[in-house]
Coordinates of C-alpha atoms in Angstrom, one line a residue:
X781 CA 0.0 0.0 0.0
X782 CA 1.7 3.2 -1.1
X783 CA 2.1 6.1 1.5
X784 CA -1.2 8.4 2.7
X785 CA 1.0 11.3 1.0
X786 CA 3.5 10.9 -2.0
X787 CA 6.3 13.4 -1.1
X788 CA 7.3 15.6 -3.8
X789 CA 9.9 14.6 -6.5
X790 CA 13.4 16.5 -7.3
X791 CA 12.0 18.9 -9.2
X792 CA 8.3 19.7 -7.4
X793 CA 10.6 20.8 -4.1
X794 CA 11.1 24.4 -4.3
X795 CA 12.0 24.2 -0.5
X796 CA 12.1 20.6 0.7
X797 CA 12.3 22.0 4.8
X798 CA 10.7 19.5 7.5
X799 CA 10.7 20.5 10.7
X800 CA 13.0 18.1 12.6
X801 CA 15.6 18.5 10.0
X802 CA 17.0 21.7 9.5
X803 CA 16.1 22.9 6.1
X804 CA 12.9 20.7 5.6
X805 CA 9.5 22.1 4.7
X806 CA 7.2 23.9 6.6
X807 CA 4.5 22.0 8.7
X808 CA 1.2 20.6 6.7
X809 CA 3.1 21.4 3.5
X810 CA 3.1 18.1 1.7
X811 CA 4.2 16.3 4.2
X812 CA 4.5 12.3 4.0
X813 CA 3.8 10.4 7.7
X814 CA 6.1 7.4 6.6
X815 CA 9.0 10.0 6.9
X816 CA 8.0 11.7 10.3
X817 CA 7.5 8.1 11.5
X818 CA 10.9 7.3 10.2
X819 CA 12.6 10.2 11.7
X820 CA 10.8 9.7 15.2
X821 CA 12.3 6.1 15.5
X822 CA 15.2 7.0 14.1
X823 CA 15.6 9.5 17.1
X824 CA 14.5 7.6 19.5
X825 CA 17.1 4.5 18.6
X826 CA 19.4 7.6 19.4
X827 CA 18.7 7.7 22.8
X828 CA 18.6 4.5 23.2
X829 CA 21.8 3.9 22.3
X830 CA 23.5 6.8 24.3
X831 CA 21.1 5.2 27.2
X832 CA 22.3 1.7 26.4
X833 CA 26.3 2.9 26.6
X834 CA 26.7 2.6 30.6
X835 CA 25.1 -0.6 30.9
X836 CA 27.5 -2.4 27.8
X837 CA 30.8 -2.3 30.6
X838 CA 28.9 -5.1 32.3
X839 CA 26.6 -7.1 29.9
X840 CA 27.2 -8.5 26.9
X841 CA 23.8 -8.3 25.4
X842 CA 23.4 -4.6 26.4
X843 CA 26.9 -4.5 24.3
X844 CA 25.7 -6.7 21.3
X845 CA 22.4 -4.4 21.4
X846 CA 24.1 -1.2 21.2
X847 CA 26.0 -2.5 18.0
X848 CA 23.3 -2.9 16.2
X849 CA 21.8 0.0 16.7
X850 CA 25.1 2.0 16.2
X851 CA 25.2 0.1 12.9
X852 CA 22.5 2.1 11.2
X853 CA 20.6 4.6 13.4
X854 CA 22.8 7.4 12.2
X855 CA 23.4 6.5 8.7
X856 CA 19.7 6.5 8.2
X857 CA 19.3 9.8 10.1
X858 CA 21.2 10.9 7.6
X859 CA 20.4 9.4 4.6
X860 CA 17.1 10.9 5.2
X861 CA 18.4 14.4 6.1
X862 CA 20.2 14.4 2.4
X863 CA 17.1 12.9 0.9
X864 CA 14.9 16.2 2.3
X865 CA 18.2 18.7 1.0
X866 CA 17.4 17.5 -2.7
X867 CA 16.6 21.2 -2.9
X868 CA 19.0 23.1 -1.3
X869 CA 20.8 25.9 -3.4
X870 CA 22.4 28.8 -2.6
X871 CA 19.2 31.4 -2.8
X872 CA 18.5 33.4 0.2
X873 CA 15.7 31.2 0.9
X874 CA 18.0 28.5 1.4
X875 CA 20.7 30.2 2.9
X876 CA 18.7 32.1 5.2
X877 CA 17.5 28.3 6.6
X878 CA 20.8 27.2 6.7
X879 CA 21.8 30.0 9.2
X880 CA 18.8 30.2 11.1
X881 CA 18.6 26.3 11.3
X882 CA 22.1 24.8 11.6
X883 CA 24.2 27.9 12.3
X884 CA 22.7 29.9 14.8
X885 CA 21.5 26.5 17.0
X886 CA 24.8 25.6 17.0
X887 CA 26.1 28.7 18.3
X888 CA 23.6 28.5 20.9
X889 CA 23.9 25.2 22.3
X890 CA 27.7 25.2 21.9
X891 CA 27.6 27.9 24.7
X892 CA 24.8 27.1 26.3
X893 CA 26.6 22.4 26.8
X894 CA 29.8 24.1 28.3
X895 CA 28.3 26.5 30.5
X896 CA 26.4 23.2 31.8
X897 CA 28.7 21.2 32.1
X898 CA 30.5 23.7 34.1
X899 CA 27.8 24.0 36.8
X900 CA 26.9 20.4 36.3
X901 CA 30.5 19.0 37.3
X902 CA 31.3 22.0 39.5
X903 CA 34.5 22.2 37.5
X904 CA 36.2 25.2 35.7
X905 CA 34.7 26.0 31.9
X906 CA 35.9 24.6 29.2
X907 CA 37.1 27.1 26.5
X908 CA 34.4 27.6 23.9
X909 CA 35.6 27.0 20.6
X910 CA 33.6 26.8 17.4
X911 CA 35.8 24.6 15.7
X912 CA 35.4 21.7 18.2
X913 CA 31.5 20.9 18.3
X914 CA 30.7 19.9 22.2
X915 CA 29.0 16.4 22.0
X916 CA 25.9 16.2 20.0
X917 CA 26.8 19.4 18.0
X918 CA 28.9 17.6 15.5
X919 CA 26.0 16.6 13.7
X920 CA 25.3 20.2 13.0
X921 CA 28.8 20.7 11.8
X922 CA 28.7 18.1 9.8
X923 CA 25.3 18.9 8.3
X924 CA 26.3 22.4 7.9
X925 CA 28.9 20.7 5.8
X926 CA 26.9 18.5 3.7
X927 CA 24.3 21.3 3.0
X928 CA 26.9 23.8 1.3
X929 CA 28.3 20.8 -0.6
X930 CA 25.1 19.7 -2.0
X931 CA 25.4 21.8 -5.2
X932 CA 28.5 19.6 -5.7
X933 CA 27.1 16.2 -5.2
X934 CA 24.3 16.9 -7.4
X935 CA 26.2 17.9 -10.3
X936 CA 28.9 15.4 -10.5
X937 CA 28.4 12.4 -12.3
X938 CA 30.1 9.8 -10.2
X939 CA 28.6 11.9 -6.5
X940 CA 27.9 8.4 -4.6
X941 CA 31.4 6.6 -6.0
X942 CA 33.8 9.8 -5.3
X943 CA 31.7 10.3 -1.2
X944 CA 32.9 6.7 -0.5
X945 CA 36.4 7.7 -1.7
X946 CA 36.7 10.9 0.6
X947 CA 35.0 8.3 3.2
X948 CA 38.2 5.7 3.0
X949 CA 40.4 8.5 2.4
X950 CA 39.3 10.1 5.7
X951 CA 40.0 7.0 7.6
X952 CA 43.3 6.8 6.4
X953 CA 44.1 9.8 7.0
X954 CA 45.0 10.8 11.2
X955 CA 45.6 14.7 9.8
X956 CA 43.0 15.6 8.9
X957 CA 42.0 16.4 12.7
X958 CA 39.2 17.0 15.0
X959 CA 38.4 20.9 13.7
X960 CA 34.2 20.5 13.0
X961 CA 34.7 16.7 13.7
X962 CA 35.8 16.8 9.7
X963 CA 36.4 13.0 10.4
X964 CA 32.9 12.0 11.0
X965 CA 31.4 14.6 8.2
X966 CA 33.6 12.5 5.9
X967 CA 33.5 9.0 6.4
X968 CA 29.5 9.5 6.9
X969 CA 29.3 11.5 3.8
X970 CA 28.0 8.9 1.4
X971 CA 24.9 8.3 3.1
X972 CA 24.0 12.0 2.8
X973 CA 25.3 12.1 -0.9
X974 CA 22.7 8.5 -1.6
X975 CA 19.6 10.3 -0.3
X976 CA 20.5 13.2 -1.8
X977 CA 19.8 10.5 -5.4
X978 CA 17.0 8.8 -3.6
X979 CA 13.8 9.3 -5.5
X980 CA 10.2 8.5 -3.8
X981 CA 9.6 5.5 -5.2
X982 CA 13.1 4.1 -3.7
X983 CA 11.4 4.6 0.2
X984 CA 8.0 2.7 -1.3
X985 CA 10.4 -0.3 -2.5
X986 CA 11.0 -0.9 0.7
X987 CA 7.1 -0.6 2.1
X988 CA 6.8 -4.8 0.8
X989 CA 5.4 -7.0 3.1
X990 CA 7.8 -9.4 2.2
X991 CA 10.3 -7.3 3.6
X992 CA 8.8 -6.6 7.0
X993 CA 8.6 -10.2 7.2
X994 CA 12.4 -10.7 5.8
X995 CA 13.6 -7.7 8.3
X996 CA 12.8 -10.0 11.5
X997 CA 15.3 -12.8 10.9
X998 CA 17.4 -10.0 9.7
X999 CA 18.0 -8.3 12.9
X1000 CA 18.0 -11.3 14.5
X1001 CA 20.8 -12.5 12.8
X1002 CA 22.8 -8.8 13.0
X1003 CA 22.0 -8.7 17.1
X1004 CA 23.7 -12.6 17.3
X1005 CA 26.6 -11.5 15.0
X1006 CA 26.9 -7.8 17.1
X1007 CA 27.0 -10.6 20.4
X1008 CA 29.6 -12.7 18.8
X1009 CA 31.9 -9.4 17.8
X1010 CA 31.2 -7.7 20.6
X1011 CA 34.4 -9.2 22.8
X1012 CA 36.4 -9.4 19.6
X1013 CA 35.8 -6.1 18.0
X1014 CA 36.6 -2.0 18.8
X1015 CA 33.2 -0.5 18.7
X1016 CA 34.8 2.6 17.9
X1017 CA 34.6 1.8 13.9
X1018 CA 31.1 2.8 14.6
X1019 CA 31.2 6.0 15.7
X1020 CA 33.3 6.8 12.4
X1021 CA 35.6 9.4 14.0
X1022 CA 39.0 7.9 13.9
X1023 CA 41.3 7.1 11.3
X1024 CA 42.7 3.4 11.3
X1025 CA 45.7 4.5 12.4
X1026 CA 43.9 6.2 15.7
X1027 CA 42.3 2.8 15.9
X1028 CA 45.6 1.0 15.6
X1029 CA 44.5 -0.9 12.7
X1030 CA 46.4 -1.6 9.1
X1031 CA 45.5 0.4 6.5
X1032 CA 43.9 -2.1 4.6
X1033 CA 41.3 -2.1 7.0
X1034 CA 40.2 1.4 6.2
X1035 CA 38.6 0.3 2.7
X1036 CA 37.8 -3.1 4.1
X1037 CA 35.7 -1.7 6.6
X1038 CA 34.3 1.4 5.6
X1039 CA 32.7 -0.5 2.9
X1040 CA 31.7 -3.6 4.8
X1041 CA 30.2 -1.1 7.8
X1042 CA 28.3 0.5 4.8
X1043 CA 27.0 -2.6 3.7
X1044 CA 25.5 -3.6 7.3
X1045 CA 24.1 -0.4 7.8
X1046 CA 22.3 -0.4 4.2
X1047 CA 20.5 -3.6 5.2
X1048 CA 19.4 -2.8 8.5
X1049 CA 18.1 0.6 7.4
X1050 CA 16.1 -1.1 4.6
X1051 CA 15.0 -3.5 7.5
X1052 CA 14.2 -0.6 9.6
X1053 CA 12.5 1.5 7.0
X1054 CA 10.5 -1.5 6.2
X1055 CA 8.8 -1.7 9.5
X1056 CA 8.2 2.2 9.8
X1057 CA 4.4 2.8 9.8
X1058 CA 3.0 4.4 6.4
X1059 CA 0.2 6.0 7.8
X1060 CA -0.8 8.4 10.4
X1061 CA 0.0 7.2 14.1
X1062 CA 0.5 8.4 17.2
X1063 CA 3.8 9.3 17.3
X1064 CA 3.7 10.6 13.1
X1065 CA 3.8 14.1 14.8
X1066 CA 6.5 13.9 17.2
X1067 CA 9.1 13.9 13.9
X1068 CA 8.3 17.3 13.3
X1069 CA 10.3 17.6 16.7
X1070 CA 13.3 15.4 16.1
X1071 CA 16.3 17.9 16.0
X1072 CA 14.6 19.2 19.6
X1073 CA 14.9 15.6 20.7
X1074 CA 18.4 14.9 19.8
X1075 CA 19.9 18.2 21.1
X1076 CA 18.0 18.1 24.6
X1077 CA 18.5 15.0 25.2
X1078 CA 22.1 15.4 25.7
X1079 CA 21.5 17.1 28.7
X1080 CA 20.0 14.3 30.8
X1081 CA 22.9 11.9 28.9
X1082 CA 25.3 13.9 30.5
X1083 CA 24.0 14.4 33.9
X1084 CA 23.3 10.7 34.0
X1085 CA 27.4 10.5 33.9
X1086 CA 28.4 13.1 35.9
X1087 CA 26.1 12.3 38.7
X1088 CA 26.5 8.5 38.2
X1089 CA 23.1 7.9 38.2
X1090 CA 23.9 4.3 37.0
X1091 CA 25.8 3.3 39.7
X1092 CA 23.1 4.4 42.0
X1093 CA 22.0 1.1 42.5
X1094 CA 22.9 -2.9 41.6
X1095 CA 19.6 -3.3 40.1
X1096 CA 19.9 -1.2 37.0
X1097 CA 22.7 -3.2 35.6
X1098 CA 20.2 -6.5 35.7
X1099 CA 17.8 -7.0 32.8
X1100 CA 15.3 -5.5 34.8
X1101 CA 17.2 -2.3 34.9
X1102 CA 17.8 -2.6 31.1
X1103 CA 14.1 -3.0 30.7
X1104 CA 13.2 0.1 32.6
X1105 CA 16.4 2.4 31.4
X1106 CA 15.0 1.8 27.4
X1107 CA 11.6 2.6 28.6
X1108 CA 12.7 6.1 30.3
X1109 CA 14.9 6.8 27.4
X1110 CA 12.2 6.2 25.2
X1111 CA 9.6 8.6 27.2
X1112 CA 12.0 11.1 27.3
X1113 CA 13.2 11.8 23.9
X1114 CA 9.2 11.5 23.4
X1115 CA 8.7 14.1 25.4
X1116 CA 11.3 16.2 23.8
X1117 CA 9.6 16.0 20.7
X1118 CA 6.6 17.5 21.9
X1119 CA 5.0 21.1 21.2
X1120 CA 5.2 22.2 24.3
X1121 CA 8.6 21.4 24.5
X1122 CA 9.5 22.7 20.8
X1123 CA 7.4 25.6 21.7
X1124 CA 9.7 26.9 24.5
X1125 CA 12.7 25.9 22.3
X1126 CA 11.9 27.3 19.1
X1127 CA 14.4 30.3 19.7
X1128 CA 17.3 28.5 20.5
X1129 CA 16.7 25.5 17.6
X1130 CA 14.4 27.1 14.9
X1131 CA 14.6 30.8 15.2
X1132 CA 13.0 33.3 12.6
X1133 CA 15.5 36.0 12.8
X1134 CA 13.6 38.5 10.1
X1135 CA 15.8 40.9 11.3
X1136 CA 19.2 39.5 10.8
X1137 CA 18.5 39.3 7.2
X1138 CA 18.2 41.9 3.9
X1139 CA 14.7 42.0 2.2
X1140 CA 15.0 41.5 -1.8
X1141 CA 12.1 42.0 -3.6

């Protein structure tokens, strides 16, 4: 069954800007629910991972758990955020969403994560310094990135080929630093740079019901693999912000497993995408409110380390404590996505800013 709403092709989006990702069209404008259901549970496999990440030291199914999610929760975060910039340019539209939506938020919480964690730890600031995002804020770097670039990726004839290239290249390369976490915009890029060529009808290939049925022995299969590698493997491949070298692994391995790592995560996001509802459901409105879900939520993260909240009692590293720790992460970044909670936050993650900007006729 196709979705309640086709979304637009390339060339019907004169400003493809949803709310959740920076640049995406406005509210009720031709908006699809299988992609705001996609973006919610994308988010929310977000906090459950960073929830998941204390309990992994001392359970190796909380470890084989996290894996898989690392695998692909990002990569299709951001395989749909280059999907919705099919449309970006250089206008003032465009640019004026750019600032307003990547820019000026990260300015703001940039400030505002070191002036917490200052109070928070009751330690001495940390410099602030635009070149080194703070935490979550490398994904606005790096979409900041991808967004300018787009023009580029869109007009070259080999985009998807040359973005794994830089990718591999990035992971052999240790200089090419932390400045914007330049390591991470680059050996993510070719997921952007793929939904940036993604079509509509590639998202309804995967609404089959063979596939929902296929995607269950699927991630079954990836969560007893992730358990096997878990002991034997650095889960720091999957963060993608290392070169081999940092990692203290040949160079070979940089091609070997950028590539395979790719491959993984294009399975389990057509696995994922697969089981995302296509129609309206309670939670289709909450991915208007993703981007205010993944930058608050780094707040509690953090206080949940500094103030050890983990270690607060034995009970939370049993299964039962699993159980109820996905359950609260779960509510939580739910709750972030609400209006209420986007309403308060609009001027820090979503600001208008008429006044910053020259009028043209």
């Amino acid at each position: 069954m196709p979705p309640a709403v086709t979304p637009p092709t390339r060339s019907a989006v004169p400003a493809p800007r949803l709310p959740g990702l920076p640049g995406a069209s406005p509210a009720g404008a031709g908006r699809d629910p299988f992609f705001d259901n996609a973006k919610y549970l994308a988010i929310v496999l977000v906090a459950l991972g960073h929830a998941w990440e204390p309990l992994t030291h001392t359970s190796r199914a909380a470890l084989a758990l996290y894996l898989t999610v690392y695998a692909f929760h990002m990569p299709a975060f951001i395989l749909i955020s280059g999907y919705f910039s099919r449309g970006f340019d250089l206008s003032p539209a465009k640019v004026k969403r750019l600032v307003t939506g990547v820019v000026v938020p990260y300015l703001i919480f940039e400030v505002a994560y070191t002036f917490f964690q200052h109070r928070a730890e009751d330690a001495p600031p940390e410099p602030i310094t635009l070149l080194n995002p703070w935490y979550l804020n490398w994904f606005l770097a790096a979409l900041f990135v991808w967004r300018l670039t787009t023009p580029i990726w869109q007009n070259l004839r080999w985009a998807v080929p040359v973005s794994f290239a830089i990718a591999i290249l990035a992971a052999l390369s240790p200089e090419v630093g932390n400045d914007l976490d330049l390591q991470r915009v680059l050996q993510f890029l070719p997921f952007f740079v793929i939904g940036l060529h993604m079509e509509p009808h590639h998202f309804r290939l995967v609404q089959r019901r063979w596939l929902r049925i296929a995607a269950v022995p699927v991630f079954a299969t990836a969560i007893a693999v992730a358990y096997w590698a878990s002991p034997r493997m650095n889960s720091s491949w999957f963060y993608h912000n290392d070169s081999v070298q940092e990692l203290a692994a040949p160079l070979w391995a940089a091609p070997v497993m950028q590539l395979a790592m790719f491959g993984c995560a294009a399975v389990l996001i057509v696995c994922f995408l697969a089981w995302v509802p296509r129609r309206t459901v309670w939670f289709t409105a909450l991915g208007a409110g993703t981007l205010y879900g993944f930058l608050l939520h780094g707040f509690l993260i953090k206080l949940s380390r500094w103030w050890e909240w983990y270690d607060a009692y034995a009970w939370i590293r049993e299964p039962v404590g699993g159980v109820v720790v996905t359950v609260l992460a779960a509510g939580m970044m739910t709750a972030l996505c609400t209006p209420p909670v986007r309403r308060v936050f609009r001027f820090a993650v979503e600001p208008r800013m008429e006044w910053a900007f020259r009028k043209r006729p």
